[in-house]
Coordinates of C-alpha atoms and ligand atoms in Angstrom, one line a residue:
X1 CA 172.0 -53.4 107.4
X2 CA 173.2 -49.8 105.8
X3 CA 175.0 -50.2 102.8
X4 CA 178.0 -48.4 104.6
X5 CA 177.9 -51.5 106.9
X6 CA 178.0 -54.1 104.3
X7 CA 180.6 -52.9 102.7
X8 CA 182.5 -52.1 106.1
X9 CA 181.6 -55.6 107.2
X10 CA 182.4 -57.4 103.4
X11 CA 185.2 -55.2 102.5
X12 CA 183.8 -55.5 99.0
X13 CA 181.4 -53.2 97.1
X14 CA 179.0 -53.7 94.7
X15 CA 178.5 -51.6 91.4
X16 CA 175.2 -50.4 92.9
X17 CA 176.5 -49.9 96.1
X18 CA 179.2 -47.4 94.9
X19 CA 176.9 -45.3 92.8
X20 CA 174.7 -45.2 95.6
X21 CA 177.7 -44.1 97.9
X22 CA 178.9 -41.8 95.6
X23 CA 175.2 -40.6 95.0
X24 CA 175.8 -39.3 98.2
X25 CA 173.9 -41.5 100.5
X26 CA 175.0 -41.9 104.4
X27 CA 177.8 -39.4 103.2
X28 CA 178.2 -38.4 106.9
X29 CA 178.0 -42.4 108.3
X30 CA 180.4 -43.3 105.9
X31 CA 183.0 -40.8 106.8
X32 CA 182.2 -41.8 110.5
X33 CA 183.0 -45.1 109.9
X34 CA 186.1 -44.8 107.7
X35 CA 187.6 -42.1 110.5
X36 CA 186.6 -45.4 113.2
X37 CA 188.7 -48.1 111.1
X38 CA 191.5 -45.6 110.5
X39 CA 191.6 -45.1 114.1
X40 CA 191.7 -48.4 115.0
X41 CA 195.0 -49.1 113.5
X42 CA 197.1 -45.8 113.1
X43 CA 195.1 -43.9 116.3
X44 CA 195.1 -40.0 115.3
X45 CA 198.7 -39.9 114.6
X46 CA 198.9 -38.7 110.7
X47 CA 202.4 -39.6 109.0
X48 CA 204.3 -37.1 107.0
X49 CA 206.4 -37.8 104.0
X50 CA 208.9 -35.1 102.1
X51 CA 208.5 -35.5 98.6
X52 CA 211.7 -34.5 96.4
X53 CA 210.2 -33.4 92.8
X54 CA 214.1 -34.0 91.8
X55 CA 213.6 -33.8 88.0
X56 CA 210.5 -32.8 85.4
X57 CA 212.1 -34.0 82.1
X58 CA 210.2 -36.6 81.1
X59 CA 209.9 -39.2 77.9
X60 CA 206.3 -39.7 78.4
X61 CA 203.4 -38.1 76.9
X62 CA 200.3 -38.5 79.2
X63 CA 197.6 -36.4 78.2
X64 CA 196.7 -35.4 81.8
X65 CA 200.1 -34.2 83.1
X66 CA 201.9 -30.7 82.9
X67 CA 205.1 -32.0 82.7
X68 CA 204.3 -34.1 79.5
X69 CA 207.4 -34.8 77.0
X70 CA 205.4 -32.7 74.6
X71 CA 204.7 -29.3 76.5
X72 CA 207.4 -27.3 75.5
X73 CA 206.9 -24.2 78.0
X74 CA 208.3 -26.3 81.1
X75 CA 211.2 -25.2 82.2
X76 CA 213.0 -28.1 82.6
X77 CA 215.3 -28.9 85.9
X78 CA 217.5 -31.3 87.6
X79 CA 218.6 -31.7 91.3
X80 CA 222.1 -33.2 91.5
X81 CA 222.6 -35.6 94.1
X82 CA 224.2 -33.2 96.5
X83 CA 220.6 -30.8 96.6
X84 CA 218.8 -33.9 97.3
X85 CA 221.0 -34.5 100.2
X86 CA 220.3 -31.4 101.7
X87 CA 216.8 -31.7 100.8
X88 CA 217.0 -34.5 102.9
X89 CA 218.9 -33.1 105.9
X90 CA 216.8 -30.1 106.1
X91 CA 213.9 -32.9 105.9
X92 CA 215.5 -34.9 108.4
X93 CA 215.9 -31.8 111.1
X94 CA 212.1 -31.3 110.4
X95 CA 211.3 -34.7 111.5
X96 CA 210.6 -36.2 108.6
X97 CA 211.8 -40.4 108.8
X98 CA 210.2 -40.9 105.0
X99 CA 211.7 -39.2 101.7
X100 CA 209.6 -40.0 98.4
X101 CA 211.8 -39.5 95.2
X102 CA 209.5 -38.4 92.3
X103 CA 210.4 -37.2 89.5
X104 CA 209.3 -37.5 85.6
X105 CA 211.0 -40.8 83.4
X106 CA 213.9 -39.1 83.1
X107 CA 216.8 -40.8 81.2
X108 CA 219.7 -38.9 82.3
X109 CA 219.2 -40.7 85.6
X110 CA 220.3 -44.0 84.6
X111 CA 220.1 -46.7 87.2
X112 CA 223.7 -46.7 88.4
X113 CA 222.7 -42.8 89.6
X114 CA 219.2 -44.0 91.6
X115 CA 221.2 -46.5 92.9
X116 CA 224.1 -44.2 94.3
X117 CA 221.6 -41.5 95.3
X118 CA 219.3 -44.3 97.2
X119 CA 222.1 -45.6 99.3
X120 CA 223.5 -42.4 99.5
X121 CA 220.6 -41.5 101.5
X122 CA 220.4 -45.0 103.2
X123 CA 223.8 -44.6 104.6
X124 CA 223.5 -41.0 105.9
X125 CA 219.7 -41.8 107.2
X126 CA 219.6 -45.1 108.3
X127 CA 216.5 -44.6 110.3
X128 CA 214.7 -43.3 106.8
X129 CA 212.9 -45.2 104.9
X130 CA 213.2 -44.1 100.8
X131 CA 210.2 -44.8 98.4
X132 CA 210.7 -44.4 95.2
X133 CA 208.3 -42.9 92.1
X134 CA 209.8 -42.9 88.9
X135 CA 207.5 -44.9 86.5
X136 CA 207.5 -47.7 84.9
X137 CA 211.1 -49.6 84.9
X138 CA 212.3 -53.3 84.1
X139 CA 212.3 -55.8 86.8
X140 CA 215.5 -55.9 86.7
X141 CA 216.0 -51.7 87.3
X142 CA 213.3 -52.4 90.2
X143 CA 215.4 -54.6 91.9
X144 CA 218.6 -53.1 91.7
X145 CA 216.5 -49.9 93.7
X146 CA 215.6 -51.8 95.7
X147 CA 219.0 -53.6 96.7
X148 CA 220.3 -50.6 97.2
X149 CA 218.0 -49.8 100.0
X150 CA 214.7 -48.3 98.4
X151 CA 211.9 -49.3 100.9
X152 CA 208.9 -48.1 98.8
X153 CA 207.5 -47.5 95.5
X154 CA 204.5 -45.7 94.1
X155 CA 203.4 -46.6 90.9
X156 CA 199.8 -44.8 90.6
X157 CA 197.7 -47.3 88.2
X158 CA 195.9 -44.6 86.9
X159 CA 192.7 -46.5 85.5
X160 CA 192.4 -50.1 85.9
X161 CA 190.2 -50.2 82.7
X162 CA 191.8 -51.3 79.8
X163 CA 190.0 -48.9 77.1
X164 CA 190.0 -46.0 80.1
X165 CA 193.7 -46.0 80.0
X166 CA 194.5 -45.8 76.3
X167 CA 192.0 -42.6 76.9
X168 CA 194.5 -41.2 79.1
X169 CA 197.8 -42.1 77.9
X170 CA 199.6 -42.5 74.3
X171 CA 199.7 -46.5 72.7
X172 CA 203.1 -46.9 73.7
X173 CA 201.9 -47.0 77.5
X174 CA 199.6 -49.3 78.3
X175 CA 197.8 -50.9 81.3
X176 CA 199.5 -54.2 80.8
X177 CA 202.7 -53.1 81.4
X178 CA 201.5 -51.0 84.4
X179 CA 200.4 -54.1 86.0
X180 CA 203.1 -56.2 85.3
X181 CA 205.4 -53.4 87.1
X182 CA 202.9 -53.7 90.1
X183 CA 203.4 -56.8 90.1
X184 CA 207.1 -56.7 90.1
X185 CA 207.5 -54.2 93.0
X186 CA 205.7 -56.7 95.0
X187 CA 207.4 -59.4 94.4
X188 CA 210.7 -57.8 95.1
X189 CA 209.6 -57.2 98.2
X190 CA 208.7 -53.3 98.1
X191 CA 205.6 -51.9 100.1
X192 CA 203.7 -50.9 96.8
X193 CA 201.3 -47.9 96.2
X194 CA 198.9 -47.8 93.6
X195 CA 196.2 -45.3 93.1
X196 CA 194.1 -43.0 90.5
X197 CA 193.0 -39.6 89.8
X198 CA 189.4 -38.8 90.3
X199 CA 187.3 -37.3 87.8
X200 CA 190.0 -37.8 84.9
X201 CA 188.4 -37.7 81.4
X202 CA 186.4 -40.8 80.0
X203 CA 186.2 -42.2 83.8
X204 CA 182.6 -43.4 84.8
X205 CA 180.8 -45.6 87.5
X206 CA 182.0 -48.9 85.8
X207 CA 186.0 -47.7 85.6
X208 CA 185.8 -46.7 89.4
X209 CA 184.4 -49.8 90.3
X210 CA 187.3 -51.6 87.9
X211 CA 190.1 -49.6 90.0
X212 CA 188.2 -50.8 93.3
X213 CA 188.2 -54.4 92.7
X214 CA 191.6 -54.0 91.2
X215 CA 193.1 -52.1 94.1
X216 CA 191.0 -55.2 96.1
X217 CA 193.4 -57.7 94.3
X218 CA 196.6 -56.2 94.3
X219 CA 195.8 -55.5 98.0
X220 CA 198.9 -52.6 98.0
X221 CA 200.1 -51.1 101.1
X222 CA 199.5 -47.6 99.8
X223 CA 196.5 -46.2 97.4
X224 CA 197.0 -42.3 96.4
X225 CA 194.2 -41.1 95.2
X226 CA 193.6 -37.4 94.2
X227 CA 191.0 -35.2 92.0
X228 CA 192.3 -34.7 88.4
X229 CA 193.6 -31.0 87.7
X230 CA 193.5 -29.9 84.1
X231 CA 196.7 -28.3 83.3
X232 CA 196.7 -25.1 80.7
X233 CA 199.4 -26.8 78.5
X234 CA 197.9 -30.1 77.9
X235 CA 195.2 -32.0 76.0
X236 CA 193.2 -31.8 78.7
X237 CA 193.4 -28.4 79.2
X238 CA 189.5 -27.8 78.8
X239 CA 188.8 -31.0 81.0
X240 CA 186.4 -30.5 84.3
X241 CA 188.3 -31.5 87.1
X242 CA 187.6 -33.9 89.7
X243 CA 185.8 -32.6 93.1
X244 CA 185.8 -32.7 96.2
X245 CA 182.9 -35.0 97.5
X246 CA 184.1 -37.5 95.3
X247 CA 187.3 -37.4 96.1
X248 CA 186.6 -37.5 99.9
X249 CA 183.6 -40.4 99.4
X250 CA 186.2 -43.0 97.5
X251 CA 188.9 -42.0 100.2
X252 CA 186.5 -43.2 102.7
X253 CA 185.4 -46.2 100.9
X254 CA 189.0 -47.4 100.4
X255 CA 189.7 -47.3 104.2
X256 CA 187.0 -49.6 104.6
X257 CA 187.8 -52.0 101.9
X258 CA 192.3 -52.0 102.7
X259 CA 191.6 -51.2 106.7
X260 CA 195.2 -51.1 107.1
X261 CA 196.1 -48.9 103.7
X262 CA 198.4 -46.2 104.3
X263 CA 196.4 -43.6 102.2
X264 CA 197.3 -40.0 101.8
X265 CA 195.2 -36.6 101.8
X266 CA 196.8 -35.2 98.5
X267 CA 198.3 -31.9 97.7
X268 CA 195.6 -32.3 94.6
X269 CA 192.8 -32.5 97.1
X270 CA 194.7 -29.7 99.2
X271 CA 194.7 -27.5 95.7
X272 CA 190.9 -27.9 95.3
X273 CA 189.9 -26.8 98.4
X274 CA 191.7 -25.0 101.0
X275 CA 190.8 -27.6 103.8
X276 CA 190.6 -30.5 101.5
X277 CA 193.3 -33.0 103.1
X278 CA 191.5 -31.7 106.3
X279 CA 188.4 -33.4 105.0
X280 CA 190.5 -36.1 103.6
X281 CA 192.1 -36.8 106.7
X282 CA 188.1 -36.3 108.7
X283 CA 187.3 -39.3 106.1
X284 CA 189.9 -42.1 106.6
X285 CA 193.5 -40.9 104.9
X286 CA 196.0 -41.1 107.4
X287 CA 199.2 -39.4 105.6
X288 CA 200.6 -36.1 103.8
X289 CA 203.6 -35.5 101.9
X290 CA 204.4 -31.9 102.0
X291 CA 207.1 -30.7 99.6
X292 CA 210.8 -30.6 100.6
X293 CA 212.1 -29.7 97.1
X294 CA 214.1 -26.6 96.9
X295 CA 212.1 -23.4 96.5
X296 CA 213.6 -22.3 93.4
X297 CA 212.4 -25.7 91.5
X298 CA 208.6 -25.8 93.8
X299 CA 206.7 -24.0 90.4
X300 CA 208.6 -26.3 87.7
X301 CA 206.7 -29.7 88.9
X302 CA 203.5 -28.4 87.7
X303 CA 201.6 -31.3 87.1
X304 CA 198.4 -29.4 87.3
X305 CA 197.4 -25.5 87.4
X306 CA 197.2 -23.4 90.8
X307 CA 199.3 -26.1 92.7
X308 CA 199.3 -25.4 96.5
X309 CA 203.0 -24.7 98.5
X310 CA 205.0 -23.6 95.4
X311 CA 206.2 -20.7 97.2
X312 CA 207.0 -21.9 100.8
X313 CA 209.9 -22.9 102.6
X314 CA 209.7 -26.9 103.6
X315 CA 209.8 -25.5 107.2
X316 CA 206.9 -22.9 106.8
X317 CA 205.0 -25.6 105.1
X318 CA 205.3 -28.4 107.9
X319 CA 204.5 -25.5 110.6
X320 CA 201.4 -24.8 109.2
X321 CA 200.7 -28.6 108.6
X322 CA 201.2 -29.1 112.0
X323 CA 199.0 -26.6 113.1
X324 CA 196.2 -27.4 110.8
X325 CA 196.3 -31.4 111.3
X326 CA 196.1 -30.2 115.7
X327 CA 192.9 -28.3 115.0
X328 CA 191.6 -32.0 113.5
X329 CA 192.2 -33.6 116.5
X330 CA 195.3 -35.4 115.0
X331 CA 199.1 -35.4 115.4
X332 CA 201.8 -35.1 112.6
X333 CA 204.4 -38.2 114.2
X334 CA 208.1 -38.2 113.5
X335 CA 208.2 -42.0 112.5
X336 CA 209.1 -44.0 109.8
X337 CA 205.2 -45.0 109.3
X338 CA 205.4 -48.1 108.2
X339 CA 202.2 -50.1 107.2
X340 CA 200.8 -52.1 110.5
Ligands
SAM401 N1 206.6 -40.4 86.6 C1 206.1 -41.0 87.8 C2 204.8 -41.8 87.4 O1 204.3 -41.6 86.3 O2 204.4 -42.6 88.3 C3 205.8 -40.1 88.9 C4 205.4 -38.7 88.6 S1 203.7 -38.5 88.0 C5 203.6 -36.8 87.7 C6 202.8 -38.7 89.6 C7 201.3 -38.7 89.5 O3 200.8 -37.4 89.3 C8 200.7 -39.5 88.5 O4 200.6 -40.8 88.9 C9 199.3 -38.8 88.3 O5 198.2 -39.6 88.8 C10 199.4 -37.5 89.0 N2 199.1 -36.4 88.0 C11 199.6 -36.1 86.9 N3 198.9 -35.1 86.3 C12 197.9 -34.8 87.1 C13 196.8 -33.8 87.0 N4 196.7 -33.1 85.9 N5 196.0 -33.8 88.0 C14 196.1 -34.6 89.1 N6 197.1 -35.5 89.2 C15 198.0 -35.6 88.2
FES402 FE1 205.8 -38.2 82.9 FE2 203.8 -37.0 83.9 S1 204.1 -37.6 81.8 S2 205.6 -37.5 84.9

């Protein structure tokens, strides 16, 4: 039996079956299988999410990310809850039936404001789901969100090694805590996403295998994965990023692990490579979340240098999307796209 078929058949991995994966053995069977399982239970249809970067002020410090408490040559921005609206309504006349909130941990949005901007949307796009990505938060904040209609949350868990994430993160963060919110979200009820950069500092074999198993455990119904960017302004300025192949080779052995994992080709992945989330969606990811943010804010949420789309229109963007996820063989569906 191939190793690709083990792990297709276990949906578990090995240590020495990763490396030997990510070594690049039955590269082309693997992909061949993951594109199979994806089929099997989301068909070609690809499902499109508008991501609202509504605010880049945030009280964290991670080493990897541009928009960093620390870096002082952001310039710092807010929507108000009327530009997310229309955000939303341009979104909406595009076809989009998900909105993802993201935004830095950003005090000035207190919970009584998600709240009243979640239902807001809720009660003008009932046939929308809303996920939510906004860090870590008290059980408490999580369910209030969620009561007032948030479907979804993304909580990437970054490195499910212990040691790996004080590499990547300042002591008052810790993995813990990250799990314990994962945890949380679940339990409320959300459909939970978890995920990890690829290639980010200090990662090796044995933490990628950690986040596997994890990701195994927690059994979310989202996994974002993406290649790690250095950004100019931050510690990790001078950092190699993450590539491609990787990128592609763990995309396709998540789809065989979480067959049912809705598990998007990332604007990260797009910014490496111009056909990247092509190649991600050839290799088992099955969604994209172009940007819907307003144009004037697009270059402000610069989490990493050379970012794709920071100068389109939300309608140019989803055109060309369109276009380029037709030449796959694939269709971009209007649909809430739930997890089946
Ligand atoms: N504040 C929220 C949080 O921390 O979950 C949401 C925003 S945060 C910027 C979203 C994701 O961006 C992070 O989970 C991280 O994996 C990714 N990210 C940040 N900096 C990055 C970089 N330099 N390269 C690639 N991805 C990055
Ligand atoms: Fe807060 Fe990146 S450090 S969003």
């Amino acid at each position: 039996m191939s190793v690709v078929d083990e792990v297709e058949a276990k949906k578990n991995i090995t240590l020495k079956q990763l490396q030997y994966l990510l070594d690049g053995n039955e590269a082309a069977y693997l992909k061949e299988r993951a594109l199979a399982v994806r089929r099997e239970h989301y068909g070609n249809e690809v499902f499109i999410r508008g991501l609202i970067e509504f605010t880049n002020y945030c009280r964290n410090n991670c080493y990897y990310c541009g928009i960093r408490r620390d870096n002082q040559n952001v310039d710092r921005y807010r929507l108000s809850e009327g530009e997310i609206m229309e955000c939303c309504t341009e979104g909406y006349r595009l076809g989009f039936r998900t909105f993802v909130l993201q935004g830095g941990e950003d005090g000035f949005f207190t919970d009584e404001k998600i709240c009243h901007i979640v239902s807001s949307i809720k009660g003008s796009f009932p046939d929308c789901a809303v996920t939510l990505s906004i860090g870590e938060k008290t059980r408490e904040s999580y369910k209030a969100f969620f009561e007032a209609g948030a479907d979804r949350y993304l909580l990437r868990h970054e490195t499910a090694n212990a040691v790996h994430y004080q590499r990547l993160h300042p002591s008052d963060l810790s993995l813990d805590n990250r799990k314990e919110c994962l945890n949380n979200l679940k339990d409320i009820g959300y459909q939970v996403g978890a995920g990890f950069m690829v290639g980010s500092p200090g990662q090796t074999i044995k933490t990628l295998y950690d986040d596997l198993q994890f990701l195994r455990e927690l059994n979310p119904h989202m996994v974002g994965i993406g290649p790690f960017i250095p950004q100019h302004d931050t510690p990790f300025a001078t950092e190699k990023a993450g590539t491609v192949d990787m990128t592609v080779t763990l995309l396709a052995v998540i789809r065989l692990l979480l067959p049912r994992v809705l598990l998007p080709a990332t604007t990260a992945l797009g910014t490496i490579d111009p056909v990247g989330r092509e190649k991600g969606l050839m290799a088992g990811a099955n969604v994209v979340m172009p940007n819907l943010s307003p144009k004037r804010v697009r270059e402000k949420y610069a989490l990493y240098d050379k970012k794709i789309c920071t100068g389109e229109e939300a309608a140019e963007c989803i055109e060309c999307l369109k276009r380029r996820v037709s030449k796959i063989g694939c269709s971009v569906v209007c649909d809430r796209g739930d997890y089946r």
